[in-house]
PDB file of C-alpha atoms in Angstrom:
ATOM      1  CA  MET K   4      49.710  37.645  12.131  1.00 42.00           C
ATOM      2  CA  MET K   5      50.172  36.487  15.736  1.00 44.00           C
ATOM      3  CA  ASN K   6      48.242  38.048  18.584  1.00 48.00           C
ATOM      4  CA  ALA K   7      49.998  39.219  21.749  1.00 50.00           C
ATOM      5  CA  ARG K   8      49.581  35.920  23.591  1.00 49.00           C
ATOM      6  CA  GLU K   9      50.779  33.841  20.639  1.00 45.00           C
ATOM      7  CA  ALA K  10      53.822  36.090  20.176  1.00 45.00           C
ATOM      8  CA  LYS K  11      54.648  35.827  23.868  1.00 45.00           C
ATOM      9  CA  ALA K  12      54.384  32.040  23.728  1.00 44.00           C
ATOM     10  CA  ALA K  13      56.637  31.868  20.672  1.00 40.00           C
ATOM     11  CA  ALA K  14      59.279  33.950  22.404  1.00 37.00           C
ATOM     12  CA  ARG K  15      59.568  31.532  25.296  1.00 39.00           C
ATOM     13  CA  PRO K  16      61.929  28.553  25.178  1.00 34.00           C
ATOM     14  CA  PRO K  17      60.378  25.145  24.476  1.00 34.00           C
ATOM     15  CA  SER K  18      58.865  23.468  27.506  1.00 36.00           C
ATOM     16  CA  GLU K  19      60.658  20.623  29.171  1.00 36.00           C
ATOM     17  CA  GLU K  20      59.230  17.205  28.418  1.00 37.00           C
ATOM     18  CA  GLY K  21      56.251  16.668  30.677  1.00 42.00           C
ATOM     19  CA  ALA K  22      56.323  20.273  31.962  1.00 59.00           C
ATOM     20  CA  VAL K  23      52.803  20.962  30.689  1.00 64.00           C
ATOM     21  CA  ARG K  24      50.547  18.875  32.902  1.00 67.00           C
ATOM     22  CA  VAL K  25      46.921  18.417  31.927  1.00 59.00           C
ATOM     23  CA  VAL K  26      44.539  18.741  34.846  1.00 63.00           C
ATOM     24  CA  PRO K  27      41.734  16.257  34.188  1.00 55.00           C
ATOM     25  CA  PRO K  28      38.135  17.449  34.542  1.00 53.00           C
ATOM     26  CA  VAL K  29      37.844  15.289  37.653  1.00 51.00           C
ATOM     27  CA  GLU K  30      34.115  15.791  38.011  1.00 50.00           C
ATOM     28  CA  ASP K  31      33.058  14.912  34.466  1.00 48.00           C
ATOM     29  CA  MET K  32      29.453  13.924  33.971  1.00 41.00           C
ATOM     30  CA  GLU K  33      28.778  10.237  34.355  1.00 44.00           C
ATOM     31  CA  GLU K  34      28.221   8.108  31.262  1.00 40.00           C
ATOM     32  CA  GLY K  35      24.669   8.619  30.028  1.00 44.00           C
ATOM     33  CA  ALA K  36      24.069  11.800  32.041  1.00 50.00           C
ATOM     34  CA  VAL K  37      24.011  13.870  28.841  1.00 61.00           C
ATOM     35  CA  VAL K  38      23.451  13.110  25.164  1.00 81.00           C
ATOM     36  CA  LYS K  39      26.968  12.301  23.956  1.00 83.00           C
ATOM     37  CA  SER K  40      26.695  14.046  20.575  1.00 87.00           C
ATOM     38  CA  ALA K  41      25.346  17.242  22.172  1.00 89.00           C
ATOM     39  CA  ALA K  42      28.192  17.301  24.689  1.00 87.00           C
ATOM     40  CA  ARG K  43      30.742  16.778  21.917  1.00 92.00           C
ATOM     41  CA  VAL K  44      29.356  19.628  19.817  1.00 93.00           C
ATOM     42  CA  LEU K  45      29.666  22.031  22.739  1.00 91.00           C
ATOM     43  CA  ARG K  46      33.173  20.827  23.574  1.00 90.00           C
ATOM     44  CA  ILE K  47      34.192  21.443  19.958  1.00 94.00           C
ATOM     45  CA  LEU K  48      32.938  25.035  20.203  1.00 93.00           C
ATOM     46  CA  GLU K  49      34.751  25.423  23.541  1.00 89.00           C
ATOM     47  CA  PHE K  50      37.924  24.114  21.887  1.00 91.00           C
ATOM     48  CA  PHE K  51      37.766  26.913  19.309  1.00 92.00           C
ATOM     49  CA  ASP K  52      37.104  29.445  22.056  1.00 88.00           C
ATOM     50  CA  GLU K  53      40.286  28.264  23.763  1.00 85.00           C
ATOM     51  CA  VAL K  54      42.651  28.135  20.773  1.00 88.00           C
ATOM     52  CA  GLN K  55      41.097  31.100  18.880  1.00 89.00           C
ATOM     53  CA  ARG K  56      42.183  29.935  15.408  1.00 94.00           C
ATOM     54  CA  ASP K  57      41.227  27.435  12.756  1.00 96.00           C
ATOM     55  CA  ALA K  58      42.047  23.742  13.194  1.00 96.00           C
ATOM     56  CA  ARG K  59      41.995  20.421  11.383  1.00 97.00           C
ATOM     57  CA  VAL K  60      39.905  17.392  12.250  1.00 97.00           C
ATOM     58  CA  THR K  61      42.921  15.428  13.459  1.00 96.00           C
ATOM     59  CA  GLU K  62      43.987  18.144  15.908  1.00 96.00           C
ATOM     60  CA  ILE K  63      40.478  18.591  17.321  1.00 96.00           C
ATOM     61  CA  ALA K  64      39.933  14.850  17.745  1.00 95.00           C
ATOM     62  CA  ALA K  65      43.315  14.372  19.429  1.00 94.00           C
ATOM     63  CA  HIS K  66      42.857  17.334  21.778  1.00 91.00           C
ATOM     64  CA  LEU K  67      39.359  16.291  22.858  1.00 92.00           C
ATOM     65  CA  LYS K  68      40.126  12.548  22.741  1.00 91.00           C
ATOM     66  CA  PHE K  69      37.166  11.922  20.409  1.00 94.00           C
ATOM     67  CA  PRO K  70      37.118   9.265  17.642  1.00 94.00           C
ATOM     68  CA  GLN K  71      38.265  10.945  14.447  1.00 95.00           C
ATOM     69  CA  SER K  72      35.360   9.570  12.395  1.00 94.00           C
ATOM     70  CA  SER K  73      32.652  10.983  14.672  1.00 93.00           C
ATOM     71  CA  THR K  74      34.575  14.261  15.064  1.00 95.00           C
ATOM     72  CA  SER K  75      34.684  14.636  11.292  1.00 95.00           C
ATOM     73  CA  ALA K  76      30.943  13.944  11.030  1.00 94.00           C
ATOM     74  CA  LEU K  77      30.111  16.516  13.716  1.00 95.00           C
ATOM     75  CA  LEU K  78      32.332  19.176  12.124  1.00 96.00           C
ATOM     76  CA  LYS K  79      30.768  18.620   8.704  1.00 94.00           C
ATOM     77  CA  SER K  80      27.281  18.876  10.225  1.00 94.00           C
ATOM     78  CA  LEU K  81      28.153  22.134  11.993  1.00 94.00           C
ATOM     79  CA  ALA K  82      29.559  23.485   8.719  1.00 93.00           C
ATOM     80  CA  GLN K  83      26.358  22.569   6.864  1.00 91.00           C
ATOM     81  CA  LEU K  84      24.319  24.346   9.549  1.00 89.00           C
ATOM     82  CA  GLY K  85      26.421  27.478   9.170  1.00 90.00           C
ATOM     83  CA  TYR K  86      28.187  27.386  12.541  1.00 91.00           C
ATOM     84  CA  LEU K  87      31.587  26.451  11.106  1.00 93.00           C
ATOM     85  CA  ASP K  88      33.377  27.439   7.918  1.00 93.00           C
ATOM     86  CA  TYR K  89      35.478  24.853   6.093  1.00 93.00           C
ATOM     87  CA  ASP K  90      38.613  25.887   4.187  1.00 93.00           C
ATOM     88  CA  ARG K  91      39.032  23.244   1.461  1.00 90.00           C
ATOM     89  CA  VAL K  92      42.608  24.290   0.679  1.00 92.00           C
ATOM     90  CA  ARG K  93      43.935  24.189   4.247  1.00 94.00           C
ATOM     91  CA  ARG K  94      41.364  21.561   5.315  1.00 95.00           C
ATOM     92  CA  THR K  95      40.603  23.500   8.486  1.00 96.00           C
ATOM     93  CA  PHE K  96      37.427  24.535  10.298  1.00 96.00           C
ATOM     94  CA  LEU K  97      36.686  27.885  11.963  1.00 95.00           C
ATOM     95  CA  PRO K  98      33.536  29.159  13.759  1.00 94.00           C
ATOM     96  CA  THR K  99      31.415  31.661  11.820  1.00 93.00           C
ATOM     97  CA  ALA K 100      29.658  34.827  12.972  1.00 87.00           C
ATOM     98  CA  ARG K 101      26.574  32.705  13.642  1.00 88.00           C
ATOM     99  CA  VAL K 102      28.299  31.328  16.753  1.00 87.00           C
ATOM    100  CA  ALA K 103      29.186  34.824  17.965  1.00 80.00           C
ATOM    101  CA  LEU K 104      25.582  36.010  17.478  1.00 78.00           C
ATOM    102  CA  LEU K 105      24.026  33.248  19.588  1.00 82.00           C
ATOM    103  CA  GLY K 106      24.296  35.180  22.862  1.00 74.00           C
ATOM    104  CA  THR K 107      23.789  38.742  21.693  1.00 71.00           C
ATOM    105  CA  TRP K 108      20.187  38.824  22.980  1.00 68.00           C
ATOM    106  CA  LEU K 109      21.289  38.250  26.574  1.00 66.00           C
ATOM    107  CA  LYS K 110      21.206  40.992  29.195  1.00 56.00           C
ATOM    108  CA  GLU K 111      23.859  43.671  28.865  1.00 57.00           C
ATOM    109  CA  GLY K 112      26.472  43.759  31.579  1.00 63.00           C
ATOM    110  CA  PRO K 113      30.088  42.762  32.310  1.00 64.00           C
ATOM    111  CA  VAL K 114      29.745  39.517  30.343  1.00 67.00           C
ATOM    112  CA  GLN K 115      28.140  41.171  27.318  1.00 63.00           C
ATOM    113  CA  ASP K 116      30.247  44.332  27.182  1.00 75.00           C
ATOM    114  CA  GLY K 117      33.539  42.474  27.617  1.00 82.00           C
ATOM    115  CA  ARG K 118      34.595  43.720  31.047  1.00 89.00           C
ATOM    116  CA  LEU K 119      34.912  40.199  32.453  1.00 90.00           C
ATOM    117  CA  LEU K 120      37.126  39.116  29.584  1.00 90.00           C
ATOM    118  CA  ARG K 121      39.255  42.246  29.942  1.00 93.00           C
ATOM    119  CA  LEU K 122      39.598  41.524  33.669  1.00 96.00           C
ATOM    120  CA  MET K 123      40.826  38.007  32.900  1.00 95.00           C
ATOM    121  CA  GLU K 124      43.240  39.212  30.203  1.00 95.00           C
ATOM    122  CA  ASP K 125      44.584  41.854  32.581  1.00 96.00           C
ATOM    123  CA  LEU K 126      45.265  39.227  35.256  1.00 97.00           C
ATOM    124  CA  SER K 127      46.831  36.917  32.678  1.00 96.00           C
ATOM    125  CA  GLU K 128      49.239  39.653  31.576  1.00 96.00           C
ATOM    126  CA  LYS K 129      50.218  40.551  35.143  1.00 96.00           C
ATOM    127  CA  THR K 130      50.437  37.069  36.716  1.00 96.00           C
ATOM    128  CA  HIS K 131      51.311  34.764  33.750  1.00 95.00           C
ATOM    129  CA  ASP K 132      49.197  32.110  35.507  1.00 96.00           C
ATOM    130  CA  THR K 133      46.069  30.280  34.355  1.00 96.00           C
ATOM    131  CA  ILE K 134      42.988  32.495  34.790  1.00 97.00           C
ATOM    132  CA  ILE K 135      39.593  30.826  35.211  1.00 96.00           C
ATOM    133  CA  LEU K 136      36.018  32.113  35.267  1.00 94.00           C
ATOM    134  CA  ALA K 137      33.877  29.722  37.316  1.00 94.00           C
ATOM    135  CA  VAL K 138      30.104  29.697  37.771  1.00 92.00           C
ATOM    136  CA  ARG K 139      27.810  27.642  39.944  1.00 93.00           C
ATOM    137  CA  ASN K 140      26.109  24.824  38.057  1.00 89.00           C
ATOM    138  CA  GLY K 141      24.060  22.612  40.391  1.00 90.00           C
ATOM    139  CA  ILE K 142      26.437  20.998  42.878  1.00 94.00           C
ATOM    140  CA  TYR K 143      29.458  21.944  40.765  1.00 94.00           C
ATOM    141  CA  ALA K 144      31.714  24.873  40.031  1.00 95.00           C
ATOM    142  CA  GLN K 145      32.092  24.899  36.246  1.00 92.00           C
ATOM    143  CA  TYR K 146      34.945  26.566  34.359  1.00 92.00           C
ATOM    144  CA  ILE K 147      33.168  28.442  31.576  1.00 88.00           C
ATOM    145  CA  HIS K 148      36.212  30.367  30.350  1.00 89.00           C
ATOM    146  CA  VAL K 149      39.926  29.656  30.785  1.00 91.00           C
ATOM    147  CA  ILE K 150      42.988  31.639  29.733  1.00 92.00           C
ATOM    148  CA  GLN K 151      45.838  29.149  29.887  1.00 91.00           C
ATOM    149  CA  ALA K 152      49.203  30.023  31.431  1.00 92.00           C
ATOM    150  CA  LEU K 153      52.087  30.385  28.983  1.00 83.00           C
ATOM    151  CA  THR K 154      54.911  29.631  31.402  1.00 84.00           C
ATOM    152  CA  PRO K 155      57.215  26.682  30.585  1.00 84.00           C
ATOM    153  CA  ILE K 156      56.018  24.711  33.627  1.00 83.00           C
ATOM    154  CA  ARG K 157      52.255  24.851  33.973  1.00 83.00           C
ATOM    155  CA  TYR K 158      49.012  22.953  34.400  1.00 87.00           C
ATOM    156  CA  HIS K 159      46.649  22.904  31.423  1.00 86.00           C
ATOM    157  CA  VAL K 160      43.073  23.279  32.704  1.00 89.00           C
ATOM    158  CA  PRO K 161      40.432  22.149  30.174  1.00 85.00           C
ATOM    159  CA  GLN K 162      37.622  24.625  29.598  1.00 82.00           C
ATOM    160  CA  GLY K 163      34.290  23.219  30.766  1.00 83.00           C
ATOM    161  CA  SER K 164      35.897  21.296  33.650  1.00 88.00           C
ATOM    162  CA  ARG K 165      33.807  20.894  36.782  1.00 91.00           C
ATOM    163  CA  ARG K 166      34.748  20.764  40.450  1.00 94.00           C
ATOM    164  CA  LEU K 167      32.570  19.970  43.425  1.00 96.00           C
ATOM    165  CA  LEU K 168      31.118  23.093  45.009  1.00 96.00           C
ATOM    166  CA  ALA K 169      31.506  21.531  48.429  1.00 97.00           C
ATOM    167  CA  TRP K 170      35.172  20.577  47.984  1.00 95.00           C
ATOM    168  CA  SER K 171      37.182  22.943  45.759  1.00 96.00           C
ATOM    169  CA  GLY K 172      38.651  26.422  45.977  1.00 97.00           C
ATOM    170  CA  SER K 173      36.363  27.766  43.274  1.00 97.00           C
ATOM    171  CA  GLY K 174      33.408  26.066  44.950  1.00 97.00           C
ATOM    172  CA  PHE K 175      34.115  27.599  48.358  1.00 98.00           C
ATOM    173  CA  ALA K 176      34.361  31.055  46.770  1.00 98.00           C
ATOM    174  CA  LEU K 177      31.051  30.525  44.974  1.00 97.00           C
ATOM    175  CA  LEU K 178      29.379  29.400  48.210  1.00 98.00           C
ATOM    176  CA  THR K 179      30.349  32.573  50.091  1.00 97.00           C
ATOM    177  CA  GLN K 180      27.060  34.083  48.917  1.00 93.00           C
ATOM    178  CA  SER K 181      25.051  31.168  50.356  1.00 96.00           C
ATOM    179  CA  ALA K 182      23.573  30.702  53.817  1.00 96.00           C
ATOM    180  CA  ASP K 183      24.735  27.751  55.938  1.00 97.00           C
ATOM    181  CA  LYS K 184      21.370  26.040  55.395  1.00 97.00           C
ATOM    182  CA  GLU K 185      21.922  26.020  51.635  1.00 97.00           C
ATOM    183  CA  ILE K 186      25.505  24.786  52.045  1.00 98.00           C
ATOM    184  CA  ARG K 187      24.239  21.876  54.148  1.00 98.00           C
ATOM    185  CA  ALA K 188      21.809  21.010  51.345  1.00 97.00           C
ATOM    186  CA  VAL K 189      24.623  21.120  48.773  1.00 97.00           C
ATOM    187  CA  VAL K 190      26.790  18.771  50.850  1.00 98.00           C
ATOM    188  CA  ALA K 191      23.864  16.394  51.414  1.00 97.00           C
ATOM    189  CA  ARG K 192      23.054  16.252  47.691  1.00 96.00           C
ATOM    190  CA  THR K 193      26.734  15.849  46.773  1.00 96.00           C
ATOM    191  CA  ASN K 194      27.099  12.866  49.091  1.00 96.00           C
ATOM    192  CA  ALA K 195      23.806  11.363  47.909  1.00 95.00           C
ATOM    193  CA  GLU K 196      24.920  11.533  44.259  1.00 92.00           C
ATOM    194  CA  ALA K 197      28.512  10.444  44.889  1.00 90.00           C
ATOM    195  CA  PRO K 198      29.763   7.443  42.913  1.00 88.00           C
ATOM    196  CA  GLU K 199      30.418   4.289  44.889  1.00 88.00           C
ATOM    197  CA  GLY K 200      33.708   4.378  46.758  1.00 88.00           C
ATOM    198  CA  ARG K 201      34.145   8.139  46.969  1.00 89.00           C
ATOM    199  CA  THR K 202      34.809   9.486  50.461  1.00 92.00           C
ATOM    200  CA  PRO K 203      31.815  11.533  51.706  1.00 95.00           C
ATOM    201  CA  ILE K 204      32.239  15.295  51.979  1.00 96.00           C
ATOM    202  CA  ASP K 205      32.562  16.433  55.597  1.00 97.00           C
ATOM    203  CA  LEU K 206      29.976  19.156  56.281  1.00 97.00           C
ATOM    204  CA  ARG K 207      31.938  20.730  59.119  1.00 97.00           C
ATOM    205  CA  ALA K 208      35.082  21.065  56.993  1.00 97.00           C
ATOM    206  CA  THR K 209      33.112  22.579  54.103  1.00 98.00           C
ATOM    207  CA  LEU K 210      31.477  25.160  56.371  1.00 98.00           C
ATOM    208  CA  GLU K 211      34.864  26.054  57.882  1.00 98.00           C
ATOM    209  CA  HIS K 212      36.375  26.618  54.429  1.00 98.00           C
ATOM    210  CA  VAL K 213      33.435  28.744  53.236  1.00 98.00           C
ATOM    211  CA  HIS K 214      33.494  30.823  56.421  1.00 98.00           C
ATOM    212  CA  GLN K 215      37.237  31.317  55.956  1.00 98.00           C
ATOM    213  CA  ALA K 216      36.643  32.531  52.390  1.00 98.00           C
ATOM    214  CA  GLN K 217      33.972  34.914  53.664  1.00 97.00           C
ATOM    215  CA  ARG K 218      36.355  36.356  56.279  1.00 97.00           C
ATOM    216  CA  ASP K 219      39.415  36.629  54.037  1.00 97.00           C
ATOM    217  CA  GLY K 220      37.689  37.642  50.805  1.00 97.00           C
ATOM    218  CA  TYR K 221      39.301  34.731  48.944  1.00 98.00           C
ATOM    219  CA  PHE K 222      40.146  31.047  49.289  1.00 98.00           C
ATOM    220  CA  PHE K 223      43.543  29.469  48.638  1.00 98.00           C
ATOM    221  CA  SER K 224      43.224  25.840  47.586  1.00 97.00           C
ATOM    222  CA  ARG K 225      46.463  23.984  48.303  1.00 95.00           C
ATOM    223  CA  ALA K 226      46.499  20.739  46.289  1.00 91.00           C
ATOM    224  CA  LEU K 227      42.882  20.206  47.312  1.00 90.00           C
ATOM    225  CA  VAL K 228      41.924  18.726  43.949  1.00 87.00           C
ATOM    226  CA  THR K 229      45.169  18.184  41.989  1.00 88.00           C
ATOM    227  CA  PRO K 230      48.494  17.217  43.643  1.00 89.00           C
ATOM    228  CA  GLY K 231      51.090  19.950  43.204  1.00 91.00           C
ATOM    229  CA  ALA K 232      48.578  22.507  41.946  1.00 93.00           C
ATOM    230  CA  GLY K 233      47.133  25.510  43.725  1.00 95.00           C
ATOM    231  CA  ALA K 234      44.298  27.930  43.095  1.00 97.00           C
ATOM    232  CA  ILE K 235      43.284  31.275  44.568  1.00 98.00           C
ATOM    233  CA  ALA K 236      39.574  32.021  44.118  1.00 98.00           C
ATOM    234  CA  VAL K 237      37.741  35.315  44.616  1.00 98.00           C
ATOM    235  CA  SER K 238      33.958  35.627  44.520  1.00 97.00           C
ATOM    236  CA  LEU K 239      32.617  38.195  42.036  1.00 95.00           C
ATOM    237  CA  PRO K 240      29.839  40.715  42.780  1.00 93.00           C
ATOM    238  CA  PRO K 241      26.306  39.322  42.267  1.00 88.00           C
ATOM    239  CA  GLY K 242      24.150  40.135  39.264  1.00 80.00           C
ATOM    240  CA  LEU K 243      26.696  39.599  36.477  1.00 81.00           C
ATOM    241  CA  GLU K 244      24.489  37.349  34.356  1.00 75.00           C
ATOM    242  CA  ARG K 245      20.824  36.923  33.551  1.00 69.00           C
ATOM    243  CA  ARG K 246      19.971  34.257  36.157  1.00 71.00           C
ATOM    244  CA  ASN K 247      22.253  35.768  38.786  1.00 82.00           C
ATOM    245  CA  ARG K 248      24.325  32.615  39.297  1.00 87.00           C
ATOM    246  CA  PRO K 249      27.331  33.105  41.601  1.00 93.00           C
ATOM    247  CA  MET K 250      30.596  33.621  39.717  1.00 94.00           C
ATOM    248  CA  ALA K 251      34.235  33.562  40.807  1.00 97.00           C
ATOM    249  CA  ILE K 252      37.601  34.401  39.280  1.00 97.00           C
ATOM    250  CA  VAL K 253      40.444  31.942  39.890  1.00 98.00           C
ATOM    251  CA  VAL K 254      44.216  32.154  39.470  1.00 98.00           C
ATOM    252  CA  SER K 255      45.661  28.648  39.165  1.00 96.00           C
ATOM    253  CA  GLY K 256      49.203  27.339  38.894  1.00 95.00           C
ATOM    254  CA  VAL K 257      52.048  25.452  40.531  1.00 94.00           C
ATOM    255  CA  LEU K 258      51.372  25.423  44.276  1.00 95.00           C
ATOM    256  CA  GLU K 259      54.853  26.424  45.460  1.00 95.00           C
ATOM    257  CA  ASP K 260      54.900  29.384  43.086  1.00 95.00           C
ATOM    258  CA  LEU K 261      51.452  30.595  44.189  1.00 96.00           C
ATOM    259  CA  GLU K 262      52.410  30.303  47.844  1.00 97.00           C
ATOM    260  CA  ARG K 263      55.393  32.623  47.316  1.00 97.00           C
ATOM    261  CA  ARG K 264      53.159  35.236  45.674  1.00 97.00           C
ATOM    262  CA  GLU K 265      49.928  34.812  47.637  1.00 98.00           C
ATOM    263  CA  ASP K 266      49.656  38.400  48.925  1.00 97.00           C
ATOM    264  CA  GLN K 267      50.588  39.871  45.553  1.00 98.00           C
ATOM    265  CA  LEU K 268      48.112  37.708  43.645  1.00 98.00           C
ATOM    266  CA  VAL K 269      45.237  38.390  46.020  1.00 98.00           C
ATOM    267  CA  SER K 270      45.916  42.128  45.761  1.00 98.00           C
ATOM    268  CA  LEU K 271      45.972  41.974  41.949  1.00 98.00           C
ATOM    269  CA  MET K 272      42.728  39.983  41.841  1.00 98.00           C
ATOM    270  CA  GLN K 273      40.834  42.216  44.238  1.00 97.00           C
ATOM    271  CA  ASP K 274      42.095  45.348  42.476  1.00 97.00           C
ATOM    272  CA  ALA K 275      40.991  43.980  39.082  1.00 96.00           C
ATOM    273  CA  VAL K 276      37.517  43.115  40.388  1.00 96.00           C
ATOM    274  CA  ASP K 277      37.168  46.608  41.836  1.00 95.00           C
ATOM    275  CA  ARG K 278      38.359  48.355  38.649  1.00 94.00           C
ATOM    276  CA  TYR K 279      36.386  46.313  36.119  1.00 92.00           C
ATOM    277  CA  LEU K 280      33.247  45.269  37.993  1.00 91.00           C
ATOM    278  CA  VAL K 281      32.704  47.612  40.928  1.00 85.00           C
ATOM    279  CA  THR K 282      34.003  51.057  39.997  1.00 68.00           C
ATOM    280  CA  ASP K 283      32.597  50.796  36.449  1.00 51.00           C
ATOM    281  CA  CYS K 284      29.165  49.953  37.841  1.00 48.00           C
ATOM    282  CA  GLY K 285      29.182  52.880  40.242  1.00 46.00           C
TER     283      GLY K 285
END
């Protein structure tokens, strides 16, 4: 039985060759920054969160660009630990209730009671664009949940991708809750940790963009990270998760299309935030 999104996708004509463009996670962690097997386990769980169905080893390995042998070993280990269920007939894996129960002890709120997910699904239904939930993670904006666009021409944004706080639409929105002194520290750390050859972030430009986002209530990134792609980011009210990290909602898609609908999209985003996260809390 197909869900609403799957049925909608099936009803659309096949995409043109090359119409689905994968946006690389341009700020991936450097080699050795994390334990590789731990990172792969979490990316496997994020894969299931994105596709929301069972899958075979070959599909998972191809999607994540992991070696098939190590992917198979990790999946079997997760199944033995009770986090995945293996269907021997279909030869597919699927997360178990143990995965869903991992975060049930966390503080109640919009994340726990589902309001954030409903907000994202609402925007997905109304805009047909990619909807992203971004949080601050060190000097990065990290995409912790993504609802992919289902339009024939679209950018596929991998869940878990990171963007620099000091130079991305989602980052500028997340920094609207920070004082200039903290923003200066973020830029300084970003430049200090930059790989060799990367152009340093300009502090003045970053401050101008954050101040603009503070004035307008959103930031429109025009091909700032990915050529041809755009993103409109709106900061969410504070206090949505246990450690009170800044969060932002992002609508992403083809730049020219977003530019034509800028006012409409901003209105939809701000209305959704008010209905799901402000009015409900009042």
